[in-house]
PDB file of C-alpha atoms in Angstrom:
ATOM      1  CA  UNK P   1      33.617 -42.176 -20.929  1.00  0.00           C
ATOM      2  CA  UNK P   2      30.403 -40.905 -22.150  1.00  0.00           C
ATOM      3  CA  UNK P   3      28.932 -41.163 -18.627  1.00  0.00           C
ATOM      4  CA  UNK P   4      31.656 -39.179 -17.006  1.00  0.00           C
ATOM      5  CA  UNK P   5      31.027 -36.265 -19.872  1.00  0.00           C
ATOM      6  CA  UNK P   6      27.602 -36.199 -19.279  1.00  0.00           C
ATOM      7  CA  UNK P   7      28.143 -35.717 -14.985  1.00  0.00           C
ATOM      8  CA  UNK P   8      30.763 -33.236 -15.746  1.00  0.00           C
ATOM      9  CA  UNK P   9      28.406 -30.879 -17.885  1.00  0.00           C
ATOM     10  CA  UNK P  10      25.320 -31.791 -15.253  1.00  0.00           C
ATOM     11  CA  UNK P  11      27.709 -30.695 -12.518  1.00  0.00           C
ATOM     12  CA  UNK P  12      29.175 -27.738 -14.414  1.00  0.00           C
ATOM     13  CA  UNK P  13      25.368 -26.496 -15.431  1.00  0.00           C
ATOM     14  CA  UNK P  14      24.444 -26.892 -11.646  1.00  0.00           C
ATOM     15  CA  UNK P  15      27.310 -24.947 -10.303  1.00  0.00           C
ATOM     16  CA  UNK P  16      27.110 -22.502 -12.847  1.00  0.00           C
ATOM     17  CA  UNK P  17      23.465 -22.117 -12.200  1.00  0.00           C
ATOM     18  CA  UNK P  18      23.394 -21.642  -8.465  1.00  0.00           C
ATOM     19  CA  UNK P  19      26.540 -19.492  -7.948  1.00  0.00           C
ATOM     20  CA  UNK P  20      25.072 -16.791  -7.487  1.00  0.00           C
ATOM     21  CA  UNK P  21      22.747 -17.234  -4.284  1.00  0.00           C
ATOM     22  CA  UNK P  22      19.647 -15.229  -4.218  1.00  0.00           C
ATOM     23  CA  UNK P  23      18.702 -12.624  -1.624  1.00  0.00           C
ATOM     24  CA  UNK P  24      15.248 -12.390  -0.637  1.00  0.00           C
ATOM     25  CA  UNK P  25      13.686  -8.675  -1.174  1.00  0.00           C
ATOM     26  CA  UNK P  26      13.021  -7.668   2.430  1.00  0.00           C
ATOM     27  CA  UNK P  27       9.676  -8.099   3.830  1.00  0.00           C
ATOM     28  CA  UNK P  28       8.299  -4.386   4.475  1.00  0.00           C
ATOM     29  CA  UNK P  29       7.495  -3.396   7.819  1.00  0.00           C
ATOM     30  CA  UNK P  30       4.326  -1.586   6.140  1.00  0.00           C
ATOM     31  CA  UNK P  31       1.949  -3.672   4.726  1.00  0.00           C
ATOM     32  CA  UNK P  32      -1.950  -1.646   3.820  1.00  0.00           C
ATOM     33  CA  UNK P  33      -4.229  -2.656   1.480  1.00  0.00           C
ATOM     34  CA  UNK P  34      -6.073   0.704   0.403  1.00  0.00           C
ATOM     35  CA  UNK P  35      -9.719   0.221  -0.585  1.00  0.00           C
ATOM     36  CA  UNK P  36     -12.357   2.321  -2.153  1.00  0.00           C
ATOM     37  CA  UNK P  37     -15.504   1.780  -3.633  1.00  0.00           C
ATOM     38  CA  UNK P  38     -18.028   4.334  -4.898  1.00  0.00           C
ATOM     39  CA  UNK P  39     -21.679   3.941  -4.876  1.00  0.00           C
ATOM     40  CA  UNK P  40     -22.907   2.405  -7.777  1.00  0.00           C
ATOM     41  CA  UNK P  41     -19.597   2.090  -9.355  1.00  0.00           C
ATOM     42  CA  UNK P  42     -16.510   0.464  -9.527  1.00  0.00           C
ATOM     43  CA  UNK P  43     -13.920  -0.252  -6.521  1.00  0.00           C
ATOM     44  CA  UNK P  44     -10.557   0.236  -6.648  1.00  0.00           C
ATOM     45  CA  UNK P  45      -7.742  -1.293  -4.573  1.00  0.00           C
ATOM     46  CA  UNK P  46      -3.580  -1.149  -4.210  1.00  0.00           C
ATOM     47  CA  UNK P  47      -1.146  -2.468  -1.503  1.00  0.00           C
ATOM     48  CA  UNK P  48       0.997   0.249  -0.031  1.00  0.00           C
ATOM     49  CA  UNK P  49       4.002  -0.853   1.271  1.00  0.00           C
ATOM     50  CA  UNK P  50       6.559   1.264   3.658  1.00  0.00           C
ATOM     51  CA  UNK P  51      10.293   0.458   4.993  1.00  0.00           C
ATOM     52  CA  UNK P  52      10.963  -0.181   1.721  1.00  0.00           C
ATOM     53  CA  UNK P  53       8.672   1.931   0.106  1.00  0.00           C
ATOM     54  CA  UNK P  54       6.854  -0.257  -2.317  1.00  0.00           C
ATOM     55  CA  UNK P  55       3.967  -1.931  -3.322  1.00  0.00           C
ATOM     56  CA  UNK P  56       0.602  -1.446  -6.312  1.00  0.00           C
ATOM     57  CA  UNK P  57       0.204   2.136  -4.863  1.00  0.00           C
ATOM     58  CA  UNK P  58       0.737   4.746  -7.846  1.00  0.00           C
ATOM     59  CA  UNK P  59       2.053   7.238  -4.835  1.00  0.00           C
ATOM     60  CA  UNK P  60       3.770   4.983  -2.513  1.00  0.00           C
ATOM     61  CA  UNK P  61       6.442   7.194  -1.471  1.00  0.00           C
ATOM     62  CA  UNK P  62       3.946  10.584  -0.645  1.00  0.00           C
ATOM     63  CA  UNK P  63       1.013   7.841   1.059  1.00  0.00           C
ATOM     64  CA  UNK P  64       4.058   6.187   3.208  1.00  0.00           C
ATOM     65  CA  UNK P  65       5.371   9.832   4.193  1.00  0.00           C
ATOM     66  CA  UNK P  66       1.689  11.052   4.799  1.00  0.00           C
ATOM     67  CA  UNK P  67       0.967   8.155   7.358  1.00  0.00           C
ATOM     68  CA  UNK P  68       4.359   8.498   9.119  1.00  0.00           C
ATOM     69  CA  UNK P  69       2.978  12.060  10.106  1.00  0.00           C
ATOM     70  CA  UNK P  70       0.206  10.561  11.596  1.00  0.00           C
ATOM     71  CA  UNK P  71       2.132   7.050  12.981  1.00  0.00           C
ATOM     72  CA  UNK P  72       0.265   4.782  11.045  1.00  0.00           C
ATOM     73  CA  UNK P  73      -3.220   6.352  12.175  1.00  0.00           C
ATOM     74  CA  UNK P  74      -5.553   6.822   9.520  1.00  0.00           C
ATOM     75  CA  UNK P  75      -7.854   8.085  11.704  1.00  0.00           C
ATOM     76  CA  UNK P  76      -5.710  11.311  11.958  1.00  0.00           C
ATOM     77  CA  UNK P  77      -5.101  11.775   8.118  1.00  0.00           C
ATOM     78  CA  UNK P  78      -6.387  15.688   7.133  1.00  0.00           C
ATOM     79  CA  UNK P  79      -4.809  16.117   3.663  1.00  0.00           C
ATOM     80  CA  UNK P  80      -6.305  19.318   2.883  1.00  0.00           C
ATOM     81  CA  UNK P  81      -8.460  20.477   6.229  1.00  0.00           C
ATOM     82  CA  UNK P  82      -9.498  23.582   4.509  1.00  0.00           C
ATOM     83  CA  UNK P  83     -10.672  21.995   0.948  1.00  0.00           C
ATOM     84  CA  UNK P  84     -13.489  23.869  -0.874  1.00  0.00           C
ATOM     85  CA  UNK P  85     -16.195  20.929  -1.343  1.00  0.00           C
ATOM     86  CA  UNK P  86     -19.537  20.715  -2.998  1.00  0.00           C
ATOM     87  CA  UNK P  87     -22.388  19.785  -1.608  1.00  0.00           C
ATOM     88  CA  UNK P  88     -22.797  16.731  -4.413  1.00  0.00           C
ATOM     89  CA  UNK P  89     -23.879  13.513  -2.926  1.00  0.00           C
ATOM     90  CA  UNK P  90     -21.781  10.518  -4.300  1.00  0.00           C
ATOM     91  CA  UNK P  91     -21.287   8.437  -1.276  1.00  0.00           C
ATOM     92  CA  UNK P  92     -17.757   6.777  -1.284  1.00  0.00           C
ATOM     93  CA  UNK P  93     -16.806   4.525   1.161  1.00  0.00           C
ATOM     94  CA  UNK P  94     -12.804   4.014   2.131  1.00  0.00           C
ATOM     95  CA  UNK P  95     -10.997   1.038   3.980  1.00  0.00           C
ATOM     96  CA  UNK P  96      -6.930   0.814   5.035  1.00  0.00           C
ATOM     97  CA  UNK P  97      -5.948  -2.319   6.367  1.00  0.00           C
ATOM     98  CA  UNK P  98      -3.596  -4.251   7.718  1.00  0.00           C
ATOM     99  CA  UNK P  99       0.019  -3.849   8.898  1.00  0.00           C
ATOM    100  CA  UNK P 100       1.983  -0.836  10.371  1.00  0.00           C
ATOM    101  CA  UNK P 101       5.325  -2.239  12.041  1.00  0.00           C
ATOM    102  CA  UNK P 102       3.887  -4.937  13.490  1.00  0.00           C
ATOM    103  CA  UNK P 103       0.607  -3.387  14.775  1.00  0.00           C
ATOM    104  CA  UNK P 104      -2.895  -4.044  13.108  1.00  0.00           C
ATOM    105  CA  UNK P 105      -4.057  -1.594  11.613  1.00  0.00           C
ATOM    106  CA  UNK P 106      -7.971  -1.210  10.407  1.00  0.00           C
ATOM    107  CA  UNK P 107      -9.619   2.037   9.531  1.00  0.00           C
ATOM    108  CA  UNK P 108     -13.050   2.109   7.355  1.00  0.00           C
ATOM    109  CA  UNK P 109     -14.587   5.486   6.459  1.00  0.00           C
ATOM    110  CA  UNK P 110     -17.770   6.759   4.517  1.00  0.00           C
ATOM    111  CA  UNK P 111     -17.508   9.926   2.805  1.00  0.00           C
ATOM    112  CA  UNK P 112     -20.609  12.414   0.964  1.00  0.00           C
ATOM    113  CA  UNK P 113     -18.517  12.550  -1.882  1.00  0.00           C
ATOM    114  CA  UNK P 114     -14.847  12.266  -3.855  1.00  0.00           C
ATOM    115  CA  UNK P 115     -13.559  15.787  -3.130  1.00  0.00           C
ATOM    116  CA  UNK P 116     -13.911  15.040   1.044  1.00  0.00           C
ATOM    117  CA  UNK P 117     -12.837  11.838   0.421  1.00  0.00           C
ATOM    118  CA  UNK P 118      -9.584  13.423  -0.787  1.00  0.00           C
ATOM    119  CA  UNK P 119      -9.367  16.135   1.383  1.00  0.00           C
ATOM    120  CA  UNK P 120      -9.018  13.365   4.156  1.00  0.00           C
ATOM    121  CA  UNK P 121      -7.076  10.585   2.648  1.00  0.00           C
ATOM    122  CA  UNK P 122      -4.597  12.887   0.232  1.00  0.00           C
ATOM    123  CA  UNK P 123      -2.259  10.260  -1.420  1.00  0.00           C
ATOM    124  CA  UNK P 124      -2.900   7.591   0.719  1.00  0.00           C
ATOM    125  CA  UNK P 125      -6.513   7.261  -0.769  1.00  0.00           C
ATOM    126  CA  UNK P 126      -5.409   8.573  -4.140  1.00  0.00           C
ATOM    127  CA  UNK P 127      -4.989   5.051  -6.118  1.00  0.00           C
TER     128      UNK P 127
END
């Protein structure tokens, strides 16, 4: 008698525990890790995910919209073409990599300093 209690509440906690099945989140058809260091400092890195919009980025949604204007080319990013800059020299260096709907993407960019770094890159370099 005791044994047939004790399958009964097994069975009960294992039904009861996997009713409910669990969906997978979708994989994102936009996977970039976003990468930049400054010279003598500190690096700083986020994923940026797109279709769904996710990911570490702190500006997913504006970085995802700012590279669909440009189809995944970082190449072509020009945030702010007309940005007032100084003349400082801070070298910072800037990497995107990885996946944009299936094709590789791999972009790697030295800038003079953080304002043209910006001016390029807008949110998709602003983590």
């Amino acid at each position: 008698m005791l044994k047939a209690a004790g399958a009964l509440i097994l069975c009960g906690a294992f039904l009861l525990g996997g009713s409910a099945p669990t969906m997978a989140a979708p994989h994102p058809k936009v996977r970039l890790k976003v990468v930049y260091g400054v010279k003598g400092g500190s690096a700083k890195s986020a994923w940026l995910h797109c279709a769904p919009v996710g990911g570490t980025h702190p500006n997913a949604q504006a970085a995802c919209r700012m590279l669909r204007r440009v189809k995944g080319e970082p190449s072509k990013l020009n945030a702010n073409p007309n940005a007032a800059c100084t003349q400082e020299i801070q070298p910072h260096a800037a990497v995107v990599a990885g996946q944009w709907y299936g094709r590789k993407v791999h972009w790697a960019k030295f800038f003079a300093n953080g304002c043209q770094m910006r001016a390029v890159g807008g949110s998709v370099l602003a983590i």
